[in-house]
């Protein structure tokens, strides 16, 4: 009987406005410069003597929610004197603005040369103390990380604003009071937001990383499967570190203001000394000597006693040679770890992207807050083998969790944005837009309401060549909705000229996700080209492969290929993948082909046209710093790698198994790398070598990939004809160098074009043994000449070099190519111009 009155009393108490537990006071306002009225970005607003506080956004606006009354608020920012304002203890909504005066102070003593910039003496001290403060010197560290990303469309053009999907999104935002406008009066519409909480682990020597996604929440225009997106939006991809010489931003190498060669790229002004928390700091203004360079401008703060980097507030000059980006701003606070080196505590990044000044832009805000730091306690190496580990219920986190546990406070504007995005994501027009975008990006269309299968790839639906005629293809693949542990794929195709059906089917079964143990089975019956066999690396360009299989494909030597294979792969340890494949193939050439079946290679000896191969293939691949993310049934490599990727493959041809005709051995080794060269640009290379010490017909040897199409391809020999050279032993080097704006930025009349120079070179050594040269007769039984192949002359390499310009109209690349050897052969081009389209920032 007493329980009912007690429950009612508690309920009434919670509803009472006089109870401190339910009393919420919301402060909002703007922090500006007292002298100019300009906003002060990322200023701090707090209650003195407590841990209550928040940080203003990049426009100086803030919102702070408190559950108990206070007497005053204080605002502070680097370079300004703190200012406190009295506030009401009872008003629930209060607007409190802070005009902050400048805070110039007398400089601490610094020993400088009388004739030099005083900032240089400080930078030299920073270099001397760099190793003491660089987190790279720690054996290991870990911390809890909170990441929030907010994406919106800005400066929406009148043309885009008339589209239904934008009209619907604008109506929802306007109805919730969340429709902001730019200075030009054009609307800004929220598009997407995410919040991710994780535990981030790093170990050095050897370098390892691991991120455990604990909680994740996506709002707005998000994909159906948020598994991959949750991994990409975590701390692993928001790591801004200015102690290394280069900071990668949007895939570009920006030189750090405290890089070893700082004086070559930057100039500095020593402005004043300020107090940041407990640290007295030099405030330095930094700016690049050439505005088009990939460098920063802004301010950095260096501690006066230890010369550690305490804070950065940097942006990229709009004139920098980077496509589609009109704003990049990075603000970061650092804190010393228990072991000494400093770790990032709070990072805010703003990125604005626009195709042109008059078109609609994309504004992205990143917020990262790290806490609960632990340094110097590394885990065992197997702990880091899985770079990403997402809790199975991470995406099912209720909204209330982040409201109670996020380490910073959302402004009222941000709260309205989250609510708007939840409504926007449910709009039919938005879901239709996402389906179209998914089709364009991935090439697959979801089938049925449950989405268990996808149709595609759409770009392969139709092609034409002079063997098949018009080729129509229909393909599909399963989705995780069918099964998260199975991936089924298949296709069927039909040619109008040859009247033949082609088809293929494959199944992948994921047995273990931690080390990605996968069992696969495949079968296909289709037309292939001798010129494209065993050129997997070169055929990673879908556009080039489509061009090679389009039109006149007879120079590539077409043949029927029936292939059956089973494969097992697994990661033995971090980024070291082992794969074993059992494969059977039957080849039926569609051109005049014969080979000797016995040791007698004289004219009139027995020959055959078709042949069968049964193979066991062993492959080892080691990519030391490759970042792998996985969704429910696929795995992807993302990001840039600093270290080389090594691949070794051994193929054993087994005779008399399923009517196989040959016994042979194949060895192949390749190494690929992208090398940062600072202001000189970036170099990418592929080193490839192989050896076949067996006697087999030429389709089983190495056919070096030529390129007779007008499309430039990095992994092919662009002035070599299809099937021009064949080898059973070879070594090759493909090199491309991207100068970025190194030379053109120094030419006043050209730097406004934002063009970038590129250079390339291909060198190939190869040979064919006498036995392999004699495996095919020169004439068939009727006396007609048979197609044959040409080996490279031992000691004389094939060499081609090129130079060109990329970033023409932001996406076109033009290469001018010269063939330096084997120039007198018939039907070869010694000079060529090739074009390709590419999207690069």
Short mmCIF file of N, CA, C and O in Angstrom, two decimals, residues 352-408:
data_model
loop_
_atom_site.label_atom_id
_atom_site.label_comp_id
_atom_site.label_asym_id
_atom_site.label_seq_id
_atom_site.Cartn_x
_atom_site.Cartn_y
_atom_site.Cartn_z
N UNK A 352 35.73 21.86 -47.30
CA UNK A 352 34.72 22.33 -48.25
C UNK A 352 35.12 21.96 -49.65
O UNK A 352 36.26 22.18 -50.07
N UNK A 353 34.20 21.36 -50.40
CA UNK A 353 34.49 20.90 -51.76
C UNK A 353 33.49 21.51 -52.73
O UNK A 353 32.29 21.57 -52.44
N UNK A 354 34.03 21.96 -53.89
CA UNK A 354 33.19 22.53 -54.93
C UNK A 354 33.80 22.21 -56.29
O UNK A 354 34.99 22.43 -56.50
N UNK A 355 32.98 21.69 -57.24
CA UNK A 355 33.52 21.50 -58.60
C UNK A 355 33.97 22.81 -59.22
O UNK A 355 35.05 22.91 -59.78
N UNK A 356 33.14 23.86 -59.12
CA UNK A 356 33.48 25.21 -59.56
C UNK A 356 32.88 26.19 -58.56
O UNK A 356 32.06 25.82 -57.71
N UNK A 357 33.26 27.45 -58.66
CA UNK A 357 32.79 28.45 -57.70
C UNK A 357 31.29 28.64 -57.75
O UNK A 357 30.66 28.99 -56.75
N UNK A 358 30.66 28.41 -58.90
CA UNK A 358 29.24 28.67 -59.05
C UNK A 358 28.38 27.44 -58.79
O UNK A 358 27.16 27.53 -58.78
N UNK A 359 29.00 26.29 -58.58
CA UNK A 359 28.23 25.06 -58.39
C UNK A 359 28.02 24.75 -56.91
O UNK A 359 28.66 25.34 -56.03
N UNK A 360 27.12 23.82 -56.66
CA UNK A 360 26.83 23.41 -55.29
C UNK A 360 28.05 22.77 -54.65
O UNK A 360 28.78 22.01 -55.28
N UNK A 361 28.27 23.11 -53.38
CA UNK A 361 29.43 22.58 -52.67
C UNK A 361 29.05 21.52 -51.65
O UNK A 361 27.87 21.30 -51.35
N UNK A 362 30.06 20.86 -51.12
CA UNK A 362 29.90 19.86 -50.08
C UNK A 362 30.75 20.31 -48.89
O UNK A 362 31.95 20.53 -49.03
N UNK A 363 30.12 20.47 -47.73
CA UNK A 363 30.83 20.91 -46.53
C UNK A 363 30.85 19.76 -45.53
O UNK A 363 29.81 19.21 -45.17
N UNK A 364 32.05 19.38 -45.09
CA UNK A 364 32.23 18.25 -44.18
C UNK A 364 32.95 18.74 -42.93
O UNK A 364 34.01 19.37 -43.02
N UNK A 365 32.38 18.44 -41.77
CA UNK A 365 33.00 18.79 -40.49
C UNK A 365 33.32 17.51 -39.72
O UNK A 365 32.47 16.65 -39.52
N UNK A 366 34.58 17.39 -39.28
CA UNK A 366 35.04 16.25 -38.49
C UNK A 366 35.35 16.74 -37.08
O UNK A 366 36.05 17.75 -36.91
N UNK A 367 34.89 16.02 -36.09
CA UNK A 367 35.22 16.31 -34.70
C UNK A 367 35.71 15.03 -34.04
O UNK A 367 35.04 14.00 -34.10
N UNK A 368 36.90 15.09 -33.45
CA UNK A 368 37.48 13.93 -32.77
C UNK A 368 37.89 14.34 -31.36
O UNK A 368 38.59 15.34 -31.19
N UNK A 369 37.44 13.59 -30.38
CA UNK A 369 37.81 13.82 -28.98
C UNK A 369 38.37 12.52 -28.43
O UNK A 369 37.69 11.48 -28.45
N UNK A 370 39.60 12.58 -27.94
CA UNK A 370 40.27 11.41 -27.38
C UNK A 370 40.45 11.57 -25.87
O UNK A 370 40.70 12.68 -25.38
N UNK A 371 40.37 10.46 -25.14
CA UNK A 371 40.51 10.51 -23.69
C UNK A 371 40.92 9.12 -23.19
O UNK A 371 41.02 8.18 -23.97
N UNK A 372 41.16 9.03 -21.88
CA UNK A 372 41.58 7.77 -21.25
C UNK A 372 42.83 7.20 -21.93
O UNK A 372 42.86 6.06 -22.40
N UNK A 373 43.86 8.03 -21.98
CA UNK A 373 45.11 7.65 -22.64
C UNK A 373 45.90 6.65 -21.80
O UNK A 373 45.93 6.73 -20.57
N UNK A 374 46.52 5.72 -22.49
CA UNK A 374 47.42 4.76 -21.85
C UNK A 374 48.62 4.58 -22.77
O UNK A 374 48.46 4.27 -23.95
N UNK A 375 49.82 4.79 -22.25
CA UNK A 375 51.04 4.73 -23.07
C UNK A 375 52.02 3.73 -22.51
O UNK A 375 52.08 3.50 -21.29
N UNK A 376 52.81 3.14 -23.42
CA UNK A 376 53.91 2.27 -23.02
C UNK A 376 53.53 0.89 -22.59
O UNK A 376 54.33 0.20 -21.94
N UNK A 377 52.32 0.42 -22.94
CA UNK A 377 51.90 -0.93 -22.57
C UNK A 377 51.40 -1.67 -23.81
O UNK A 377 50.20 -1.80 -24.04
N UNK A 378 52.32 -2.16 -24.65
CA UNK A 378 51.91 -2.82 -25.89
C UNK A 378 51.25 -4.17 -25.64
O UNK A 378 51.56 -4.87 -24.66
N UNK A 379 50.34 -4.54 -26.52
CA UNK A 379 49.73 -5.87 -26.49
C UNK A 379 50.60 -6.82 -27.33
O UNK A 379 51.48 -6.40 -28.09
N UNK A 380 50.33 -8.10 -27.22
CA UNK A 380 51.03 -9.08 -28.04
C UNK A 380 50.65 -8.87 -29.51
O UNK A 380 49.54 -8.41 -29.84
N UNK A 381 51.57 -9.20 -30.41
CA UNK A 381 51.37 -8.93 -31.84
C UNK A 381 50.08 -9.52 -32.40
O UNK A 381 49.40 -8.85 -33.20
N UNK A 382 49.69 -10.75 -32.03
CA UNK A 382 48.44 -11.28 -32.60
C UNK A 382 47.21 -10.42 -32.29
O UNK A 382 46.23 -10.47 -33.02
N UNK A 383 47.28 -9.63 -31.22
CA UNK A 383 46.16 -8.76 -30.88
C UNK A 383 45.85 -7.78 -32.00
O UNK A 383 44.70 -7.39 -32.21
N UNK A 384 46.88 -7.37 -32.77
CA UNK A 384 46.71 -6.36 -33.80
C UNK A 384 46.44 -6.95 -35.18
O UNK A 384 46.33 -6.20 -36.16
N UNK A 385 46.36 -8.28 -35.28
CA UNK A 385 46.20 -8.90 -36.60
C UNK A 385 44.95 -8.42 -37.31
O UNK A 385 44.95 -8.24 -38.53
N UNK A 386 43.87 -8.23 -36.60
CA UNK A 386 42.65 -7.71 -37.19
C UNK A 386 42.59 -6.21 -36.92
O UNK A 386 42.36 -5.75 -35.81
N UNK A 387 42.83 -5.42 -37.99
CA UNK A 387 42.94 -3.98 -37.82
C UNK A 387 41.64 -3.34 -37.36
O UNK A 387 41.66 -2.32 -36.67
N UNK A 388 40.51 -3.92 -37.76
CA UNK A 388 39.21 -3.39 -37.37
C UNK A 388 38.39 -4.51 -36.75
O UNK A 388 38.31 -5.61 -37.31
N UNK A 389 37.80 -4.22 -35.62
CA UNK A 389 36.91 -5.17 -34.97
C UNK A 389 35.68 -4.41 -34.52
O UNK A 389 35.75 -3.58 -33.61
N UNK A 390 34.56 -4.64 -35.18
CA UNK A 390 33.33 -3.93 -34.85
C UNK A 390 32.44 -4.83 -34.01
O UNK A 390 32.22 -6.00 -34.33
N UNK A 391 31.94 -4.27 -32.92
CA UNK A 391 30.98 -5.00 -32.10
C UNK A 391 29.76 -5.36 -32.95
O UNK A 391 29.31 -4.57 -33.78
N UNK A 392 29.26 -6.58 -32.76
CA UNK A 392 28.17 -7.06 -33.61
C UNK A 392 26.93 -6.18 -33.49
O UNK A 392 26.12 -6.08 -34.42
N UNK A 393 26.79 -5.47 -32.38
CA UNK A 393 25.63 -4.60 -32.18
C UNK A 393 25.99 -3.13 -32.26
O UNK A 393 25.23 -2.27 -31.80
N UNK A 394 27.16 -2.82 -32.84
CA UNK A 394 27.62 -1.43 -32.87
C UNK A 394 26.62 -0.51 -33.57
O UNK A 394 26.36 0.61 -33.14
N UNK A 395 26.06 -0.98 -34.69
CA UNK A 395 25.13 -0.15 -35.45
C UNK A 395 23.73 -0.12 -34.85
O UNK A 395 22.87 0.60 -35.35
N UNK A 396 23.49 -0.89 -33.81
CA UNK A 396 22.19 -0.91 -33.16
C UNK A 396 22.16 -0.04 -31.90
O UNK A 396 21.25 -0.14 -31.09
N UNK A 397 23.17 0.80 -31.76
CA UNK A 397 23.25 1.67 -30.58
C UNK A 397 22.07 2.63 -30.55
O UNK A 397 21.84 3.34 -31.53
N UNK A 398 21.33 2.71 -29.45
CA UNK A 398 20.21 3.66 -29.38
C UNK A 398 20.71 5.10 -29.33
O UNK A 398 21.81 5.37 -28.84
N UNK A 399 19.89 6.02 -29.81
CA UNK A 399 20.28 7.43 -29.85
C UNK A 399 20.56 7.97 -28.46
O UNK A 399 21.41 8.85 -28.27
N UNK A 400 19.86 7.46 -27.46
CA UNK A 400 20.04 7.95 -26.09
C UNK A 400 21.45 7.69 -25.57
O UNK A 400 21.95 8.41 -24.70
N UNK A 401 22.12 6.67 -26.10
CA UNK A 401 23.47 6.36 -25.63
C UNK A 401 24.41 7.53 -25.90
O UNK A 401 25.18 7.95 -25.02
N UNK A 402 24.38 8.07 -27.11
CA UNK A 402 25.28 9.17 -27.44
C UNK A 402 24.89 10.45 -26.70
O UNK A 402 25.75 11.25 -26.34
N UNK A 403 23.60 10.65 -26.47
CA UNK A 403 23.17 11.82 -25.71
C UNK A 403 23.75 11.81 -24.31
O UNK A 403 24.07 12.87 -23.75
N UNK A 404 23.95 10.63 -23.76
CA UNK A 404 24.44 10.52 -22.39
C UNK A 404 25.95 10.35 -22.30
O UNK A 404 26.54 10.61 -21.24
N UNK A 405 26.61 9.93 -23.40
CA UNK A 405 28.01 9.55 -23.30
C UNK A 405 28.96 10.30 -24.22
O UNK A 405 30.17 10.09 -24.11
N UNK A 406 28.47 11.11 -25.13
CA UNK A 406 29.40 11.84 -25.99
C UNK A 406 30.21 12.83 -25.14
O UNK A 406 29.66 13.47 -24.23
N UNK A 407 31.52 12.96 -25.42
CA UNK A 407 32.38 13.79 -24.56
C UNK A 407 32.29 15.29 -24.85
O UNK A 407 32.99 16.07 -24.21
N UNK A 408 31.49 15.71 -25.80
CA UNK A 408 31.26 17.14 -25.98
C UNK A 408 29.76 17.38 -26.13
O UNK A 408 28.97 16.44 -26.14
#
